[in-house]
GROMACS .gro file of C-alpha atoms in nm:
model
  333
    1MET     CA    1   0.000   0.000   0.000
    2LYS     CA    2   0.154   0.329  -0.110
    3ILE     CA    3   0.022   0.507   0.197
    4ILE     CA    4   0.298   0.341   0.402
    5ASN     CA    5   0.573   0.500   0.193
    6THR     CA    6   0.412   0.841   0.234
    7LEU     CA    7   0.379   0.800   0.609
    8LYS     CA    8   0.745   0.710   0.646
    9SER     CA    9   0.834   1.057   0.522
   10VAL     CA   10   0.622   1.208   0.797
   11SER     CA   11   0.717   1.009   1.104
   12LEU     CA   12   0.695   0.652   1.224
   13SER     CA   13   0.540   0.783   1.545
   14VAL     CA   14   0.219   0.878   1.366
   15LEU     CA   15   0.187   0.544   1.186
   16PRO     CA   16  -0.025   0.341   1.432
   17VAL     CA   17  -0.378   0.458   1.352
   18LEU     CA   18  -0.588   0.647   1.089
   19ILE     CA   19  -0.964   0.613   1.021
   20VAL     CA   20  -1.151   0.731   1.332
   21SER     CA   21  -1.113   1.091   1.232
   22ALA     CA   22  -1.258   1.056   0.886
   23VAL     CA   23  -1.605   0.981   1.019
   24LEU     CA   24  -1.649   1.249   1.280
   25SER     CA   25  -1.378   1.507   1.226
   26LEU     CA   26  -1.393   1.862   1.102
   27GLY     CA   27  -1.295   1.741   0.757
   28VAL     CA   28  -0.964   1.725   0.578
   29THR     CA   29  -0.904   2.099   0.575
   30SER     CA   30  -0.586   2.184   0.757
   31ILE     CA   31  -0.743   2.483   0.934
   32ALA     CA   32  -1.083   2.484   1.105
   33HIS     CA   33  -1.261   2.748   0.901
   34ALA     CA   34  -1.513   2.761   0.621
   35SER     CA   35  -1.408   2.552   0.322
   36LYS     CA   36  -1.305   2.711  -0.006
   37TRP     CA   37  -1.617   2.594  -0.186
   38ASP     CA   38  -1.843   2.757   0.075
   39ALA     CA   39  -1.748   3.101  -0.053
   40LYS     CA   40  -1.894   3.037  -0.396
   41MET     CA   41  -2.154   2.763  -0.344
   42THR     CA   42  -2.473   2.747  -0.142
   43PRO     CA   43  -2.533   2.451   0.091
   44ASP     CA   44  -2.780   2.306  -0.160
   45GLU     CA   45  -2.523   2.336  -0.438
   46VAL     CA   46  -2.260   2.168  -0.221
   47GLU     CA   47  -2.495   1.879  -0.151
   48ALA     CA   48  -2.594   1.846  -0.516
   49THR     CA   49  -2.229   1.843  -0.623
   50LEU     CA   50  -2.148   1.573  -0.369
   51ASP     CA   51  -2.440   1.361  -0.490
   52LYS     CA   52  -2.310   1.395  -0.846
   53LYS     CA   53  -1.959   1.296  -0.737
   54PHE     CA   54  -2.090   0.983  -0.568
   55ALA     CA   55  -2.282   0.894  -0.883
   56GLU     CA   56  -1.965   0.932  -1.090
   57GLY     CA   57  -1.758   0.742  -0.834
   58LYS     CA   58  -1.422   0.892  -0.931
   59TYR     CA   59  -1.211   0.769  -0.641
   60SER     CA   60  -0.836   0.824  -0.627
   61PRO     CA   61  -0.632   0.518  -0.732
   62LYS     CA   62  -0.370   0.619  -0.475
   63GLY     CA   63  -0.611   0.642  -0.180
   64ALA     CA   64  -0.490   0.841   0.120
   65ASP     CA   65  -0.159   0.920  -0.054
   66SER     CA   66  -0.345   1.169  -0.271
   67CYS     CA   67  -0.494   1.341   0.033
   68LEU     CA   68  -0.167   1.354   0.225
   69MET     CA   69   0.009   1.531  -0.059
   70CYS     CA   70  -0.162   1.846   0.068
   71HIS     CA   71  -0.291   1.765   0.415
   72ARG     CA   72  -0.002   1.586   0.583
   73LYS     CA   73   0.128   1.917   0.723
   74SER     CA   74  -0.185   1.948   0.935
   75GLU     CA   75  -0.142   1.807   1.286
   76LYS     CA   76  -0.520   1.771   1.311
   77VAL     CA   77  -0.529   1.555   0.997
   78MET     CA   78  -0.231   1.341   1.096
   79ASP     CA   79  -0.379   1.273   1.439
   80LEU     CA   80  -0.610   1.036   1.253
   81PHE     CA   81  -0.326   0.784   1.242
   82LYS     CA   82  -0.326   0.770   1.623
   83GLY     CA   83  -0.683   0.638   1.643
   84VAL     CA   84  -0.864   0.322   1.539
   85HIS     CA   85  -1.016   0.473   1.224
   86GLY     CA   86  -0.665   0.531   1.091
   87SER     CA   87  -0.534   0.183   1.163
   88ILE     CA   88  -0.372   0.036   0.853
   89ASP     CA   89  -0.363  -0.318   0.995
   90SER     CA   90  -0.732  -0.360   1.077
   91SER     CA   91  -0.977  -0.513   0.830
   92LYS     CA   92  -1.257  -0.310   0.994
   93SER     CA   93  -1.083   0.022   0.944
   94PRO     CA   94  -1.162   0.248   0.647
   95MET     CA   95  -0.792   0.227   0.571
   96ALA     CA   96  -0.854  -0.127   0.451
   97GLY     CA   97  -1.085   0.006   0.181
   98LEU     CA   98  -1.137   0.350   0.033
   99GLN     CA   99  -0.931   0.511   0.311
  100CYS     CA  100  -1.000   0.885   0.354
  101GLU     CA  101  -1.258   0.875   0.076
  102ALA     CA  102  -1.460   0.619   0.270
  103CYS     CA  103  -1.582   0.905   0.488
  104HIS     CA  104  -1.509   1.220   0.291
  105GLY     CA  105  -1.639   1.095  -0.043
  106PRO     CA  106  -1.481   1.053  -0.389
  107LEU     CA  107  -1.182   1.274  -0.458
  108GLY     CA  108  -1.293   1.371  -0.808
  109LYS     CA  109  -1.117   1.698  -0.899
  110HIS     CA  110  -1.074   1.812  -0.539
  111ASN     CA  111  -0.694   1.780  -0.558
  112ARG     CA  112  -0.687   2.038  -0.837
  113GLY     CA  113  -0.696   2.343  -0.615
  114GLY     CA  114  -0.926   2.213  -0.342
  115ASN     CA  115  -1.230   2.396  -0.475
  116GLU     CA  116  -1.445   2.091  -0.542
  117PRO     CA  117  -1.647   1.992  -0.232
  118MET     CA  118  -1.566   1.698  -0.009
  119ILE     CA  119  -1.778   1.576   0.281
  120ALA     CA  120  -1.686   1.789   0.583
  121PHE     CA  121  -1.788   1.718   0.942
  122GLY     CA  122  -1.846   1.931   1.247
  123PRO     CA  123  -1.981   2.281   1.316
  124ASP     CA  124  -1.818   2.436   1.008
  125SER     CA  125  -1.977   2.191   0.766
  126THR     CA  126  -2.253   2.320   0.539
  127LEU     CA  127  -2.405   1.972   0.525
  128SER     CA  128  -2.701   1.895   0.747
  129ALA     CA  129  -2.653   1.677   1.053
  130GLU     CA  130  -2.859   1.408   0.881
  131LYS     CA  131  -2.620   1.398   0.583
  132GLN     CA  132  -2.313   1.394   0.805
  133ASN     CA  133  -2.454   1.121   1.025
  134SER     CA  134  -2.550   0.904   0.728
  135VAL     CA  135  -2.177   0.859   0.664
  136CYS     CA  136  -2.110   0.748   1.021
  137MET     CA  137  -2.415   0.524   1.039
  138SER     CA  138  -2.317   0.344   0.719
  139CYS     CA  139  -2.066   0.157   0.939
  140HIS     CA  140  -2.191   0.214   1.292
  141LEU     CA  141  -2.558   0.114   1.267
  142ASP     CA  142  -2.540  -0.179   1.509
  143ASP     CA  143  -2.745  -0.304   1.804
  144LYS     CA  144  -2.609  -0.024   2.026
  145ARG     CA  145  -2.726   0.248   1.788
  146ILE     CA  146  -3.031   0.085   1.635
  147GLU     CA  147  -3.261   0.338   1.805
  148TRP     CA  148  -3.071   0.644   1.682
  149ASN     CA  149  -3.338   0.738   1.429
  150GLY     CA  150  -3.611   0.915   1.623
  151GLY     CA  151  -3.399   0.948   1.938
  152HIS     CA  152  -3.356   1.272   2.129
  153HIS     CA  153  -3.023   1.366   1.971
  154ASP     CA  154  -3.142   1.274   1.623
  155ASN     CA  155  -3.457   1.482   1.663
  156ALA     CA  156  -3.244   1.774   1.782
  157ASP     CA  157  -3.029   1.753   1.464
  158VAL     CA  158  -2.717   1.671   1.661
  159ALA     CA  159  -2.433   1.551   1.440
  160CYS     CA  160  -2.209   1.264   1.548
  161ALA     CA  161  -1.915   1.502   1.511
  162SER     CA  162  -2.070   1.733   1.769
  163CYS     CA  163  -1.983   1.477   2.038
  164HIS     CA  164  -1.720   1.251   1.883
  165SER     CA  165  -1.365   1.337   1.779
  166VAL     CA  166  -1.219   1.102   1.520
  167HIS     CA  167  -0.889   1.267   1.435
  168THR     CA  168  -0.747   1.191   1.778
  169GLU     CA  169  -0.589   0.904   1.966
  170LYS     CA  170  -0.870   0.882   2.221
  171ASP     CA  171  -1.219   1.018   2.170
  172PRO     CA  172  -1.295   1.235   2.480
  173VAL     CA  173  -1.660   1.125   2.495
  174LEU     CA  174  -1.549   0.761   2.521
  175SER     CA  175  -1.340   0.822   2.833
  176LYS     CA  176  -1.497   0.833   3.179
  177ASN     CA  177  -1.263   1.114   3.275
  178THR     CA  178  -1.386   1.345   3.001
  179GLU     CA  179  -1.731   1.217   2.902
  180MET     CA  180  -1.923   1.448   3.136
  181GLU     CA  181  -1.734   1.750   3.004
  182VAL     CA  182  -1.850   1.667   2.651
  183CYS     CA  183  -2.212   1.607   2.751
  184THR     CA  184  -2.244   1.914   2.972
  185SER     CA  185  -2.114   2.142   2.698
  186CYS     CA  186  -2.477   2.129   2.582
  187HIS     CA  187  -2.662   2.008   2.891
  188THR     CA  188  -2.573   2.306   3.110
  189LYS     CA  189  -2.868   2.272   3.351
  190GLN     CA  190  -2.761   1.919   3.437
  191LYS     CA  191  -2.405   2.045   3.484
  192ALA     CA  192  -2.529   2.296   3.741
  193ASP     CA  193  -2.727   2.026   3.922
  194MET     CA  194  -2.425   1.794   3.933
  195ASN     CA  195  -2.233   2.056   4.131
  196LYS     CA  196  -2.499   2.100   4.399
  197ARG     CA  197  -2.442   1.975   4.752
  198SER     CA  198  -2.634   1.650   4.701
  199SER     CA  199  -2.563   1.469   4.376
  200HIS     CA  200  -2.434   1.153   4.218
  201PRO     CA  201  -2.050   1.135   4.216
  202MET     CA  202  -2.020   1.248   3.855
  203LYS     CA  203  -1.780   1.537   3.902
  204TRP     CA  204  -1.527   1.284   4.033
  205ALA     CA  205  -1.585   1.055   3.731
  206GLN     CA  206  -1.713   0.778   3.957
  207MET     CA  207  -2.025   0.786   3.743
  208VAL     CA  208  -2.083   0.907   3.388
  209CYS     CA  209  -2.388   1.009   3.190
  210SER     CA  210  -2.387   0.687   2.987
  211ASP     CA  211  -2.434   0.481   3.304
  212CYS     CA  212  -2.799   0.588   3.291
  213HIS     CA  213  -2.849   0.725   2.938
  214ASN     CA  214  -2.778   0.588   2.592
  215PRO     CA  215  -2.698   0.897   2.382
  216HIS     CA  216  -2.767   0.701   2.064
  217GLY     CA  217  -3.131   0.652   2.160
  218THR     CA  218  -3.353   0.396   2.331
  219MET     CA  219  -3.723   0.322   2.351
  220ALA     CA  220  -3.735   0.458   2.707
  221ASP     CA  221  -3.794   0.813   2.831
  222SER     CA  222  -3.486   1.037   2.823
  223ASP     CA  223  -3.295   0.764   2.636
  224LEU     CA  224  -3.252   0.565   2.958
  225VAL     CA  225  -3.057   0.242   2.938
  226LYS     CA  226  -3.341   0.053   3.108
  227PRO     CA  227  -3.711   0.047   3.010
  228THR     CA  228  -3.816   0.272   3.302
  229VAL     CA  229  -3.674   0.528   3.541
  230ASN     CA  230  -3.709   0.291   3.836
  231GLU     CA  231  -3.540   0.000   3.660
  232THR     CA  232  -3.249   0.232   3.579
  233CYS     CA  233  -3.221   0.346   3.941
  234TYR     CA  234  -3.247  -0.012   4.071
  235SER     CA  235  -2.932  -0.099   3.876
  236CYS     CA  236  -2.744   0.063   4.165
  237HIS     CA  237  -3.009   0.108   4.434
  238ALA     CA  238  -3.123  -0.253   4.452
  239GLU     CA  239  -3.220  -0.217   4.819
  240LYS     CA  240  -3.505   0.012   4.713
  241ARG     CA  241  -3.654  -0.248   4.480
  242GLY     CA  242  -3.975  -0.414   4.594
  243PRO     CA  243  -4.199  -0.582   4.637
  244LYS     CA  244  -4.246  -0.465   4.995
  245LEU     CA  245  -4.511  -0.575   5.240
  246TRP     CA  246  -4.607  -0.209   5.273
  247GLU     CA  247  -4.535  -0.006   4.963
  248HIS     CA  248  -4.525   0.370   4.915
  249ALA     CA  249  -4.708   0.450   4.590
  250PRO     CA  250  -4.476   0.729   4.461
  251VAL     CA  251  -4.176   0.503   4.514
  252THR     CA  252  -4.316   0.222   4.301
  253GLU     CA  253  -4.435   0.462   4.032
  254ASP     CA  254  -4.137   0.688   3.964
  255CYS     CA  255  -3.824   0.773   4.162
  256VAL     CA  256  -3.809   1.121   4.011
  257ALA     CA  257  -4.143   1.208   4.171
  258CYS     CA  258  -3.934   1.296   4.477
  259HIS     CA  259  -3.571   1.298   4.357
  260ASN     CA  260  -3.375   1.498   4.103
  261PRO     CA  261  -3.123   1.240   3.978
  262HIS     CA  262  -2.882   1.508   3.854
  263GLY     CA  263  -2.849   1.677   4.191
  264SER     CA  264  -3.022   1.903   4.440
  265VAL     CA  265  -2.955   2.145   4.723
  266ASN     CA  266  -3.165   1.918   4.947
  267GLU     CA  267  -3.046   1.604   5.122
  268GLY     CA  268  -3.088   1.283   4.926
  269MET     CA  269  -3.131   1.479   4.600
  270LEU     CA  270  -3.489   1.555   4.702
  271LYS     CA  271  -3.667   1.804   4.477
  272THR     CA  272  -3.803   1.985   4.784
  273ARG     CA  273  -3.718   1.936   5.149
  274ALA     CA  274  -3.961   1.777   5.387
  275PRO     CA  275  -4.224   1.856   5.497
  276GLN     CA  276  -4.308   2.058   5.184
  277LEU     CA  277  -4.230   1.758   4.963
  278CYS     CA  278  -4.455   1.527   5.164
  279GLN     CA  279  -4.734   1.782   5.183
  280GLN     CA  280  -4.764   1.787   4.806
  281CYS     CA  281  -4.959   1.464   4.852
  282HIS     CA  282  -5.042   1.457   5.225
  283ALA     CA  283  -5.182   1.807   5.272
  284SER     CA  284  -5.507   1.686   5.430
  285ASP     CA  285  -5.371   1.422   5.667
  286GLY     CA  286  -5.485   1.429   6.029
  287HIS     CA  287  -5.162   1.579   6.162
  288ALA     CA  288  -5.037   1.756   5.851
  289SER     CA  289  -5.050   2.095   6.019
  290SER     CA  290  -4.951   2.000   6.375
  291ALA     CA  291  -4.741   1.688   6.409
  292TYR     CA  292  -4.641   1.675   6.776
  293MET     CA  293  -4.363   1.472   6.930
  294GLY     CA  294  -4.523   1.431   7.275
  295ASN     CA  295  -4.276   1.489   7.558
  296THR     CA  296  -3.967   1.407   7.356
  297ASP     CA  297  -3.890   1.777   7.305
  298GLN     CA  298  -3.735   1.703   6.964
  299GLY     CA  299  -3.924   1.991   6.809
  300SER     CA  300  -3.956   2.214   7.113
  301THR     CA  301  -3.843   2.526   6.934
  302VAL     CA  302  -4.191   2.566   6.779
  303GLY     CA  303  -4.429   2.403   7.022
  304GLY     CA  304  -4.278   2.059   6.976
  305ASN     CA  305  -4.377   2.042   6.607
  306ALA     CA  306  -4.209   1.749   6.432
  307PHE     CA  307  -4.174   1.950   6.113
  308THR     CA  308  -3.902   2.162   6.274
  309GLY     CA  309  -3.696   1.879   6.419
  310GLY     CA  310  -3.415   1.697   6.239
  311ARG     CA  311  -3.546   1.503   5.940
  312SER     CA  312  -3.897   1.640   5.962
  313CYS     CA  313  -4.155   1.379   5.853
  314LEU     CA  314  -3.876   1.123   5.835
  315ASN     CA  315  -3.823   1.151   6.211
  316CYS     CA  316  -4.112   0.908   6.239
  317HIS     CA  317  -4.167   0.770   5.889
  318SER     CA  318  -3.810   0.651   5.848
  319GLN     CA  319  -3.882   0.363   5.606
  320ILE     CA  320  -4.030   0.590   5.343
  321HIS     CA  321  -3.928   0.364   5.053
  322GLY     CA  322  -4.139   0.082   5.192
  323SER     CA  323  -4.147  -0.153   5.488
  324ASN     CA  324  -4.148  -0.531   5.535
  325HIS     CA  325  -4.234  -0.508   5.905
  326PRO     CA  326  -4.579  -0.645   5.995
  327SER     CA  327  -4.650  -0.316   6.177
  328GLY     CA  328  -4.492  -0.095   5.913
  329LYS     CA  329  -4.808   0.033   5.753
  330LEU     CA  330  -4.705   0.392   5.824
  331PHE     CA  331  -4.341   0.328   5.723
  332GLN     CA  332  -4.228   0.380   6.083
  333ARG     CA  333  -4.036   0.055   6.112
   0.00000   0.00000   0.00000
């Protein structure tokens, strides 16, 4: 393969890997700015030209060697060889086939001045997210991404290249140390919640977004990895799973009825602190307005009212997720 001879003139250190960047990168331009053809062609004209090029199928007989004649001076382009998409010894890599053109389309007359469009990826591309993603999905439509079409990110016109980096040794979104940074670049509200006093340990990378969500889509709400919210929570919080002898209806229905899974200023990631949270359902209970603690003096600051002492309603109803005690009807034991 002639590509090997070309790479030797660059550096043996960049030889290991090549194709990951072709699918989700910013394109083969050496600088991240609008492409030459964008100055004289509309997005529709670019797309029409690309369709025509695919119909003609004029691929370079020299493969990636033709591309590297101009683009090998770009560090961003050459970083492709550090990743799995640029691997020249893998039968699953684009380098085993059409090489750069497997993702960026037929070369055609592009090497004659760079004015003829190629498929570009990322925020500077004039192609729609759907067109960009169709390139990626031509290889990556497997059982893990089978629900992409119609998923939240697909419906929001999010391009694969918005999250994934191909021209790199390690894709940041695929590492637990950097995944949350990628996700929260868009999901800023969740980022704020994660930094509140009560939250899952995501800012320490002990958990990541993909532990609960599949960004490529699922049949569940919010692209959860399990069919329901509760089943997702039970993956870690198995002790909360029923059935219980005495069950608390909100618990069996939906964990997020009381909790904000991304974080809260209240203990236990509660949406609202007790007793206000409890009173959203129990406003008309017999002692909802004056729950006394007898002579225990635990709430003596306001007439002994239990709502002012310690854990509020949970001072008495400590088994709020359900009880298996024969006398636990009120979740007190």
